[in-house]
Amino acid sequence: MGYKQSPSQTVGPYFAYALTPEQYGYDFKAITGNQLADETVEGERIRILGRVLDGAGSPVDDAMVEIWQADAQGRYAHPADPRGSNLAFRGFGRHGTGTDPELRFIFDTVKPGAVEGQAPHITMCVMARGMLSHAFTRIYFSDETEANATDPVLATVPQDRRATLIARREDTQAGIVYRFDVHLQGDDETVFFDL
Amino acid sequence: MTAHGPFSPRDWAAHPPYVYPGYKSTGLRGPTQPLIPLKQTLSELTGPVFGAESVGPLDHDLTKNARVNGEPLGERIVVGGRVLDEDGTPVPNTLIEVWQANAAGRYIHKNDQHDAPLDPNFRGSGRCVTDADGWYRFYSIKPGAYPWGNHPNAWRPNHIHFSLFGPAFATRLVTQMYFPGDPLLDLDPIYLGAGEGARELLISNFDLDLTEEGFALGYRFDILLRGRDATPSQE
């Protein structure tokens, strides 16, 4: 038939001892985790957390979430970013939903700067048992009302679904927390992108 | 309409749908709203860079990377091939993460309750990186089939899970490699969820050239990631 892309298959329920081994207590060095910025990285410290909810509203306990973001200056640690990479900040994190008592993914990072005329945002990839392909979404920030209003990607999203992409800021004693629940289905189904 | 580019779009005739009735768990977990087309920006054209420095000396040898008191049981295999984009261009220096059940069809994962023995000398996870021409290779034990609860008498075919990044976050791929001639393939809704004509790409080929004499059977498995769009026309 001439198809030329290897098809996606589900990550399944048993990814942890390969992809998130240290988080789940397996004896295998992890290549990444949920702490994106050490003390040498400039930027405003934030925590992003949330749950992955299925069509019945139940939290998924075997999902894996990855995030990819720019640094506080809006630069990506990748050769395609012409402004040069910030070597101290990789900008990538990965966390499973199976170890937190509330089945949340949690990332400690810095707030990304704006990229190319877009509002500050983080790209997220969601995988789980029961998902045959990964799903991409974006995290925007509730305290960036002005930038969000002119963001070219948000502008392509039907108005009544944009709220699913906005992480809600909560100022806690431990610091700034953004809550971002991912709804795989239902009335509040998160917007997923074909990118 | 897909607002893609510079990477060509994900081929949704090849990839499985989010909701595939044969695979029950997709019923409540697969998104149901149409995906919103996104014109790729720097956020999608960049991605995490993991090269050779992220791979430890035994990470590519699952027959050695978790030994306690001897060799793991089962049929030794060597899996190798190339990572290419859909136009045949090699994808160099890209990380491949793999995981699988042991020879008895049992995962080391704490949630796997299948009544088959664990192997104290086999964890079943590893990683490797493609070379400058897109080639990769790792050693392992042929994984066993195992039952799952999807439907009565359901068994997963022998398979190895693969996770790849490629050159950008847009090229992310998680997939599974199968073995030639497995009678369970035609009964497996995860395999059958992928498009006809595309899912065959997920079946490795026995390869005598890759086979190491007196040591391990070779299986060739090439992986095709999204390519780049042809030069945009000026119309």
Short mmCIF file of C-alpha atoms in Angstrom, two decimals:
data_model
loop_
_atom_site.label_atom_id
_atom_site.label_comp_id
_atom_site.label_asym_id
_atom_site.label_seq_id
_atom_site.Cartn_x
_atom_site.Cartn_y
_atom_site.Cartn_z
CA MET A 1 0.00 0.00 0.00
CA GLY A 2 3.02 2.25 0.26
CA TYR A 3 2.59 3.53 3.78
CA LYS A 4 5.91 4.86 4.90
CA GLN A 5 5.51 5.68 8.59
CA SER A 6 5.84 2.96 11.20
CA PRO A 7 2.49 2.95 12.99
CA SER A 8 2.21 3.96 16.61
CA GLN A 9 1.32 1.33 19.21
CA THR A 10 0.25 1.78 22.81
CA VAL A 11 2.89 2.36 25.47
CA GLY A 12 0.98 -0.27 27.47
CA PRO A 13 0.78 -0.59 31.25
CA TYR A 14 4.38 -1.70 31.86
CA PHE A 15 6.54 1.16 30.61
CA ALA A 16 7.82 2.23 34.02
CA TYR A 17 10.89 -0.02 34.37
CA ALA A 18 12.19 1.30 31.04
CA LEU A 19 10.97 4.88 30.69
CA THR A 20 10.48 6.13 34.27
CA PRO A 21 12.53 3.58 36.25
CA GLU A 22 13.77 5.71 39.13
CA GLN A 23 10.36 7.23 39.80
CA TYR A 24 8.88 3.73 40.18
CA GLY A 25 11.81 2.25 42.11
CA TYR A 26 13.37 0.05 39.44
CA ASP A 27 17.13 -0.45 39.40
CA PHE A 28 17.85 1.30 36.10
CA LYS A 29 19.24 4.79 35.64
CA ALA A 30 16.65 7.22 34.27
CA ILE A 31 17.53 9.54 31.40
CA THR A 32 15.08 12.17 32.58
CA GLY A 33 12.50 12.84 35.26
CA ASN A 34 10.23 15.52 36.64
CA GLN A 35 12.84 17.97 37.92
CA LEU A 36 13.69 20.11 34.91
CA ALA A 37 15.74 22.92 36.41
CA ASP A 38 18.58 22.74 38.88
CA GLU A 39 19.63 25.78 40.94
CA THR A 40 21.88 27.10 38.17
CA VAL A 41 18.98 27.64 35.79
CA GLU A 42 17.58 31.16 35.61
CA GLY A 43 13.88 31.75 35.72
CA GLU A 44 10.76 31.80 37.81
CA ARG A 45 10.28 28.48 39.61
CA ILE A 46 6.94 26.87 38.96
CA ARG A 47 5.30 23.52 39.60
CA ILE A 48 2.91 22.00 37.08
CA LEU A 49 0.63 19.23 38.22
CA GLY A 50 -2.54 17.51 37.19
CA ARG A 51 -4.31 14.27 36.54
CA VAL A 52 -5.15 12.39 33.37
CA LEU A 53 -8.87 11.62 33.46
CA ASP A 54 -10.72 9.05 31.36
CA GLY A 55 -14.20 9.33 29.89
CA ALA A 56 -15.77 8.23 33.18
CA GLY A 57 -13.90 10.96 35.04
CA SER A 58 -11.58 8.47 36.74
CA PRO A 59 -7.91 9.32 37.06
CA VAL A 60 -5.68 7.14 34.90
CA ASP A 61 -3.01 5.46 37.01
CA ASP A 62 -0.85 4.19 34.16
CA ALA A 63 -0.40 7.22 31.96
CA MET A 64 2.94 8.76 31.09
CA VAL A 65 3.22 12.47 30.43
CA GLU A 66 6.13 14.22 28.73
CA ILE A 67 6.69 17.96 28.51
CA TRP A 68 8.95 20.00 26.23
CA GLN A 69 9.52 23.69 26.79
CA ALA A 70 11.69 26.70 26.18
CA ASP A 71 13.79 28.24 28.94
CA ALA A 72 12.87 31.47 30.71
CA GLN A 73 14.29 33.46 27.78
CA GLY A 74 12.16 31.54 25.30
CA ARG A 75 15.08 29.54 23.89
CA TYR A 76 15.00 25.82 23.14
CA ALA A 77 17.95 23.54 23.88
CA HIS A 78 17.99 22.21 20.35
CA PRO A 79 20.10 22.94 17.26
CA ALA A 80 17.04 24.21 15.35
CA ASP A 81 16.78 27.19 17.71
CA PRO A 82 18.88 29.86 15.96
CA ARG A 83 19.41 31.80 19.19
CA GLY A 84 21.58 29.01 20.55
CA SER A 85 20.81 26.54 23.25
CA ASN A 86 20.81 27.00 26.97
CA LEU A 87 22.98 24.07 28.01
CA ALA A 88 21.99 24.15 31.67
CA PHE A 89 18.35 23.60 30.82
CA ARG A 90 17.28 20.70 28.66
CA GLY A 91 13.58 21.57 28.79
CA PHE A 92 12.32 18.00 28.78
CA GLY A 93 10.53 16.08 31.51
CA ARG A 94 8.70 12.80 31.89
CA HIS A 95 6.50 11.56 34.72
CA GLY A 96 4.14 8.65 35.22
CA THR A 97 0.82 8.97 37.04
CA GLY A 98 1.26 5.78 39.06
CA THR A 99 3.27 6.89 42.09
CA ASP A 100 1.51 9.99 43.47
CA PRO A 101 -1.28 9.17 45.98
CA GLU A 102 -3.63 11.39 43.96
CA LEU A 103 -2.37 9.91 40.66
CA ARG A 104 -1.01 13.26 39.49
CA PHE A 105 1.89 14.01 37.23
CA ILE A 106 4.12 16.66 38.79
CA PHE A 107 6.85 18.75 37.14
CA ASP A 108 9.14 21.28 38.80
CA THR A 109 10.52 23.65 36.21
CA VAL A 110 10.87 27.31 35.25
CA LYS A 111 8.20 29.28 33.47
CA PRO A 112 9.02 29.38 29.76
CA GLY A 113 9.52 32.66 27.97
CA ALA A 114 7.56 33.58 24.87
CA VAL A 115 8.64 31.93 21.60
CA GLU A 116 8.22 33.50 18.15
CA GLY A 117 5.26 35.72 18.86
CA GLN A 118 3.40 33.05 20.78
CA ALA A 119 2.22 33.20 24.37
CA PRO A 120 4.36 31.28 26.85
CA HIS A 121 3.45 27.61 26.58
CA ILE A 122 4.67 24.07 27.11
CA THR A 123 4.15 21.19 24.68
CA MET A 124 2.79 18.04 26.29
CA CYS A 125 2.65 14.47 25.01
CA VAL A 126 0.24 12.06 26.72
CA MET A 127 0.50 8.28 26.51
CA ALA A 128 -1.26 5.48 28.35
CA ARG A 129 -2.46 1.95 28.20
CA GLY A 130 -5.59 2.22 26.10
CA MET A 131 -4.13 4.93 23.88
CA LEU A 132 -2.92 3.46 20.61
CA SER A 133 -1.24 6.73 19.65
CA HIS A 134 0.20 9.50 21.79
CA ALA A 135 -1.73 12.77 21.97
CA PHE A 136 -0.13 16.23 21.83
CA THR A 137 -1.50 19.20 23.68
CA ARG A 138 -0.24 22.56 24.95
CA ILE A 139 -0.16 24.11 28.39
CA TYR A 140 -0.80 27.87 28.52
CA PHE A 141 -0.83 29.95 31.69
CA SER A 142 -3.83 31.60 33.36
CA ASP A 143 -1.83 34.70 34.33
CA GLU A 144 -0.88 35.45 30.70
CA THR A 145 -4.28 36.75 29.65
CA GLU A 146 -2.89 39.40 27.35
CA ALA A 147 -0.41 37.13 25.56
CA ASN A 148 -2.96 34.32 25.33
CA ALA A 149 -5.41 36.69 23.62
CA THR A 150 -3.05 37.14 20.66
CA ASP A 151 -1.54 33.64 20.51
CA PRO A 152 -1.84 32.31 16.96
CA VAL A 153 -2.35 28.69 18.01
CA LEU A 154 -5.00 29.45 20.63
CA ALA A 155 -6.74 31.52 17.97
CA THR A 156 -7.31 28.36 15.91
CA VAL A 157 -9.07 26.64 18.82
CA PRO A 158 -12.84 27.10 19.15
CA GLN A 159 -13.47 29.68 21.84
CA ASP A 160 -15.48 27.31 24.03
CA ARG A 161 -12.63 24.79 24.19
CA ARG A 162 -9.70 27.13 24.85
CA ALA A 163 -10.05 26.86 28.63
CA THR A 164 -8.94 23.21 28.40
CA LEU A 165 -5.45 24.48 27.46
CA ILE A 166 -5.01 27.00 30.27
CA ALA A 167 -3.23 25.90 33.43
CA ARG A 168 -4.72 27.57 36.48
CA ARG A 169 -2.29 29.43 38.73
CA GLU A 170 -2.42 28.88 42.47
CA ASP A 171 -0.03 30.71 44.79
CA THR A 172 0.79 28.33 47.61
CA GLN A 173 3.21 28.51 50.54
CA ALA A 174 5.51 26.18 48.62
CA GLY A 175 5.48 28.42 45.56
CA ILE A 176 3.68 28.92 42.28
CA VAL A 177 1.62 25.95 41.17
CA TYR A 178 -0.20 25.59 37.87
CA ARG A 179 -2.94 22.99 37.76
CA PHE A 180 -3.54 21.32 34.41
CA ASP A 181 -5.86 18.31 34.26
CA VAL A 182 -5.94 16.36 31.01
CA HIS A 183 -9.41 15.12 30.05
CA LEU A 184 -9.08 12.36 27.47
CA GLN A 185 -12.83 12.46 26.82
CA GLY A 186 -16.03 14.05 28.06
CA ASP A 187 -17.61 17.51 28.05
CA ASP A 188 -14.28 19.08 28.98
CA GLU A 189 -12.18 16.99 26.61
CA THR A 190 -8.77 18.60 26.33
CA VAL A 191 -7.88 20.01 22.94
CA PHE A 192 -5.33 17.76 21.25
CA PHE A 193 -3.37 18.91 18.23
CA ASP A 194 -2.43 17.33 14.95
CA LEU A 195 1.02 18.82 14.69
CA MET B 1 -7.03 19.83 6.46
CA THR B 2 -3.80 19.57 8.35
CA ALA B 3 -1.74 22.66 9.02
CA HIS B 4 1.51 20.76 9.16
CA GLY B 5 5.01 21.47 7.88
CA PRO B 6 8.02 21.44 7.76
CA PHE B 7 7.49 17.87 9.03
CA SER B 8 5.04 15.91 6.94
CA PRO B 9 1.79 15.06 8.71
CA ARG B 10 1.25 12.01 10.84
CA ASP B 11 -0.26 9.45 8.49
CA TRP B 12 -3.58 8.64 10.14
CA ALA B 13 -4.22 5.86 7.65
CA ALA B 14 -1.15 4.11 9.06
CA HIS B 15 -1.48 4.98 12.75
CA PRO B 16 -4.29 3.39 14.75
CA PRO B 17 -7.37 5.44 15.61
CA TYR B 18 -7.67 6.67 19.19
CA VAL B 19 -10.83 4.65 19.73
CA TYR B 20 -10.61 1.14 18.30
CA PRO B 21 -13.49 -1.07 19.45
CA GLY B 22 -11.43 -4.27 19.41
CA TYR B 23 -9.12 -2.83 22.07
CA LYS B 24 -11.52 -2.26 24.94
CA SER B 25 -9.50 0.20 27.00
CA THR B 26 -9.54 2.70 24.15
CA GLY B 27 -13.29 3.14 24.75
CA LEU B 28 -12.83 5.50 27.68
CA ARG B 29 -9.29 6.68 26.98
CA GLY B 30 -9.14 7.64 23.33
CA PRO B 31 -9.87 11.29 22.56
CA THR B 32 -13.08 11.64 20.55
CA GLN B 33 -12.97 15.24 19.32
CA PRO B 34 -11.20 15.91 16.03
CA LEU B 35 -7.57 16.94 16.47
CA ILE B 36 -6.95 20.65 15.89
CA PRO B 37 -4.45 21.18 13.05
CA LEU B 38 -1.37 23.06 14.23
CA LYS B 39 1.10 24.77 11.93
CA GLN B 40 4.44 23.66 13.31
CA THR B 41 6.41 26.33 15.16
CA LEU B 42 9.80 26.26 16.82
CA SER B 43 8.07 24.45 19.71
CA GLU B 44 7.33 21.45 17.49
CA LEU B 45 10.48 21.61 15.34
CA THR B 46 12.70 21.25 18.37
CA GLY B 47 12.77 18.41 20.86
CA PRO B 48 14.87 16.73 23.52
CA VAL B 49 18.33 15.74 22.37
CA PHE B 50 19.52 12.42 23.78
CA GLY B 51 22.67 11.03 22.25
CA ALA B 52 25.35 8.49 23.10
CA GLU B 53 26.00 10.16 26.48
CA SER B 54 22.59 8.97 27.70
CA VAL B 55 23.40 5.28 27.20
CA GLY B 56 25.40 3.26 29.74
CA PRO B 57 27.86 0.53 28.72
CA LEU B 58 25.43 -2.39 29.18
CA ASP B 59 22.20 -0.59 28.34
CA HIS B 60 22.16 -2.16 24.87
CA ASP B 61 22.53 -5.71 26.18
CA LEU B 62 19.45 -6.94 28.02
CA THR B 63 21.10 -10.35 28.45
CA LYS B 64 23.74 -8.73 30.67
CA ASN B 65 22.31 -5.54 32.15
CA ALA B 66 20.45 -7.17 35.05
CA ARG B 67 22.39 -10.33 35.81
CA VAL B 68 22.44 -11.46 39.44
CA ASN B 69 23.78 -15.02 39.42
CA GLY B 70 23.83 -16.20 35.84
CA GLU B 71 22.51 -15.80 32.35
CA PRO B 72 18.84 -15.07 31.69
CA LEU B 73 16.85 -18.01 30.36
CA GLY B 74 15.49 -18.13 26.84
CA GLU B 75 16.51 -17.77 23.24
CA ARG B 76 19.20 -15.11 22.77
CA ILE B 77 18.41 -12.63 20.02
CA VAL B 78 20.09 -9.67 18.44
CA VAL B 79 17.76 -6.99 17.10
CA GLY B 80 19.08 -4.45 14.65
CA GLY B 81 18.13 -2.20 11.81
CA ARG B 82 17.89 1.38 10.76
CA VAL B 83 15.88 4.36 11.82
CA LEU B 84 14.93 6.32 8.71
CA ASP B 85 12.47 9.00 7.88
CA GLU B 86 9.70 8.18 5.46
CA ASP B 87 11.82 9.40 2.55
CA GLY B 88 14.61 7.01 3.45
CA THR B 89 16.93 9.54 5.05
CA PRO B 90 18.77 8.01 8.03
CA VAL B 91 18.02 9.44 11.46
CA PRO B 92 21.41 9.58 13.20
CA ASN B 93 22.25 9.79 16.91
CA THR B 94 18.73 9.26 18.13
CA LEU B 95 17.81 7.44 21.31
CA ILE B 96 15.84 4.18 21.25
CA GLU B 97 14.37 2.89 24.53
CA VAL B 98 13.13 -0.71 24.62
CA TRP B 99 11.26 -2.93 27.06
CA GLN B 100 9.70 -6.37 26.96
CA ALA B 101 8.50 -9.46 28.84
CA ASN B 102 10.93 -12.27 29.64
CA ALA B 103 11.06 -15.60 27.81
CA ALA B 104 8.13 -16.89 29.88
CA GLY B 105 5.91 -13.94 28.98
CA ARG B 106 6.24 -12.18 32.33
CA TYR B 107 7.07 -8.51 32.86
CA ILE B 108 9.14 -7.46 35.84
CA HIS B 109 6.62 -4.63 36.38
CA LYS B 110 4.98 -4.82 39.81
CA ASN B 111 1.49 -4.74 38.31
CA ASP B 112 2.00 -7.79 36.10
CA GLN B 113 0.16 -10.63 37.84
CA HIS B 114 0.51 -13.24 35.09
CA ASP B 115 1.28 -16.63 36.61
CA ALA B 116 4.57 -17.19 34.80
CA PRO B 117 8.02 -17.10 36.38
CA LEU B 118 10.18 -14.03 36.73
CA ASP B 119 13.80 -14.46 35.72
CA PRO B 120 16.15 -13.15 38.41
CA ASN B 121 18.71 -12.33 35.73
CA PHE B 122 16.48 -10.42 33.35
CA ARG B 123 14.89 -7.01 33.76
CA GLY B 124 13.85 -6.51 30.16
CA SER B 125 14.62 -2.84 29.59
CA GLY B 126 17.46 -1.09 27.83
CA ARG B 127 18.40 1.59 25.36
CA CYS B 128 20.70 2.33 22.47
CA VAL B 129 21.46 5.14 20.04
CA THR B 130 21.56 5.10 16.26
CA ASP B 131 24.94 5.70 14.63
CA ALA B 132 25.73 8.33 12.00
CA ASP B 133 23.92 6.25 9.35
CA GLY B 134 20.85 5.48 11.45
CA TRP B 135 21.88 1.93 12.41
CA TYR B 136 21.16 0.49 15.86
CA ARG B 137 21.55 -2.88 17.53
CA PHE B 138 20.77 -4.45 20.89
CA TYR B 139 20.85 -7.92 22.45
CA SER B 140 18.02 -9.55 24.31
CA ILE B 141 16.01 -12.71 24.96
CA LYS B 142 13.05 -13.54 22.75
CA PRO B 143 9.99 -12.41 24.70
CA GLY B 144 7.16 -14.86 25.40
CA ALA B 145 3.47 -14.40 24.66
CA TYR B 146 1.18 -13.65 27.58
CA PRO B 147 -2.54 -13.51 28.29
CA TRP B 148 -4.42 -10.27 28.88
CA GLY B 149 -7.95 -9.42 29.85
CA ASN B 150 -9.17 -7.70 26.69
CA HIS B 151 -11.45 -10.54 25.57
CA PRO B 152 -11.84 -14.27 26.30
CA ASN B 153 -8.62 -16.23 25.74
CA ALA B 154 -6.76 -13.10 24.61
CA TRP B 155 -2.98 -13.40 24.19
CA ARG B 156 -0.52 -10.73 23.13
CA PRO B 157 1.86 -11.83 20.38
CA ASN B 158 5.56 -11.81 21.20
CA HIS B 159 6.67 -8.20 21.07
CA ILE B 160 9.24 -5.64 22.13
CA HIS B 161 8.21 -2.07 22.94
CA PHE B 162 10.16 0.75 21.27
CA SER B 163 10.25 4.45 22.16
CA LEU B 164 11.96 6.95 19.84
CA PHE B 165 12.35 10.71 19.67
CA GLY B 166 13.76 11.43 16.23
CA PRO B 167 14.93 14.94 15.35
CA ALA B 168 12.07 16.87 16.98
CA PHE B 169 9.20 16.45 19.44
CA ALA B 170 6.91 16.24 16.40
CA THR B 171 8.59 12.97 15.35
CA ARG B 172 8.02 11.22 18.69
CA LEU B 173 7.01 7.58 18.22
CA VAL B 174 6.17 4.76 20.61
CA THR B 175 5.56 1.45 18.89
CA GLN B 176 6.02 -2.31 19.16
CA MET B 177 8.11 -4.79 17.20
CA TYR B 178 6.63 -8.20 16.41
CA PHE B 179 8.15 -11.46 15.17
CA PRO B 180 7.57 -13.11 11.78
CA GLY B 181 5.05 -15.92 11.50
CA ASP B 182 3.37 -15.31 14.85
CA PRO B 183 -0.17 -16.81 14.69
CA LEU B 184 -1.35 -14.41 17.40
CA LEU B 185 -0.88 -11.35 15.20
CA ASP B 186 -4.13 -11.85 13.31
CA LEU B 187 -6.00 -12.02 16.62
CA ASP B 188 -4.38 -9.03 18.32
CA PRO B 189 -6.42 -5.81 18.36
CA ILE B 190 -3.39 -3.66 19.18
CA TYR B 191 -1.58 -4.86 16.07
CA LEU B 192 -4.77 -4.86 14.00
CA GLY B 193 -5.54 -1.30 15.10
CA ALA B 194 -2.82 -0.03 12.78
CA GLY B 195 -3.75 0.40 9.13
CA GLU B 196 -3.59 -2.52 6.75
CA GLY B 197 -0.47 -2.14 4.65
CA ALA B 198 1.23 -0.21 7.44
CA ARG B 199 1.07 -2.63 10.36
CA GLU B 200 3.26 -5.07 8.44
CA LEU B 201 6.08 -2.57 9.02
CA LEU B 202 5.95 -3.63 12.67
CA ILE B 203 6.92 -7.25 11.94
CA SER B 204 10.65 -7.86 12.09
CA ASN B 205 12.39 -10.17 9.64
CA PHE B 206 14.62 -13.06 10.58
CA ASP B 207 18.05 -12.09 9.26
CA LEU B 208 20.84 -14.62 8.85
CA ASP B 209 23.40 -11.87 8.25
CA LEU B 210 22.54 -10.30 11.60
CA THR B 211 22.52 -13.71 13.30
CA GLU B 212 25.69 -14.35 15.27
CA GLU B 213 27.03 -17.86 14.75
CA GLY B 214 26.75 -20.03 17.83
CA PHE B 215 25.31 -17.16 19.85
CA ALA B 216 22.10 -15.34 18.89
CA LEU B 217 19.37 -15.25 16.24
CA GLY B 218 19.16 -11.97 14.34
CA TYR B 219 15.98 -9.98 13.68
CA ARG B 220 15.98 -6.96 11.40
CA PHE B 221 13.62 -4.16 12.30
CA ASP B 222 13.66 -0.82 10.50
CA ILE B 223 11.66 2.07 11.93
CA LEU B 224 10.26 4.84 9.75
CA LEU B 225 9.63 8.25 11.31
CA ARG B 226 7.87 11.24 9.79
CA GLY B 227 9.83 12.95 7.06
CA ARG B 228 10.06 16.53 5.91
CA ASP B 229 7.64 18.06 3.49
CA ALA B 230 8.84 18.59 -0.05
CA THR B 231 9.81 22.17 -0.83
CA PRO B 232 6.64 24.23 -0.60
CA SER B 233 5.25 25.25 -3.94
CA GLN B 234 4.99 28.94 -4.80
CA GLU B 235 1.42 28.80 -6.06
#
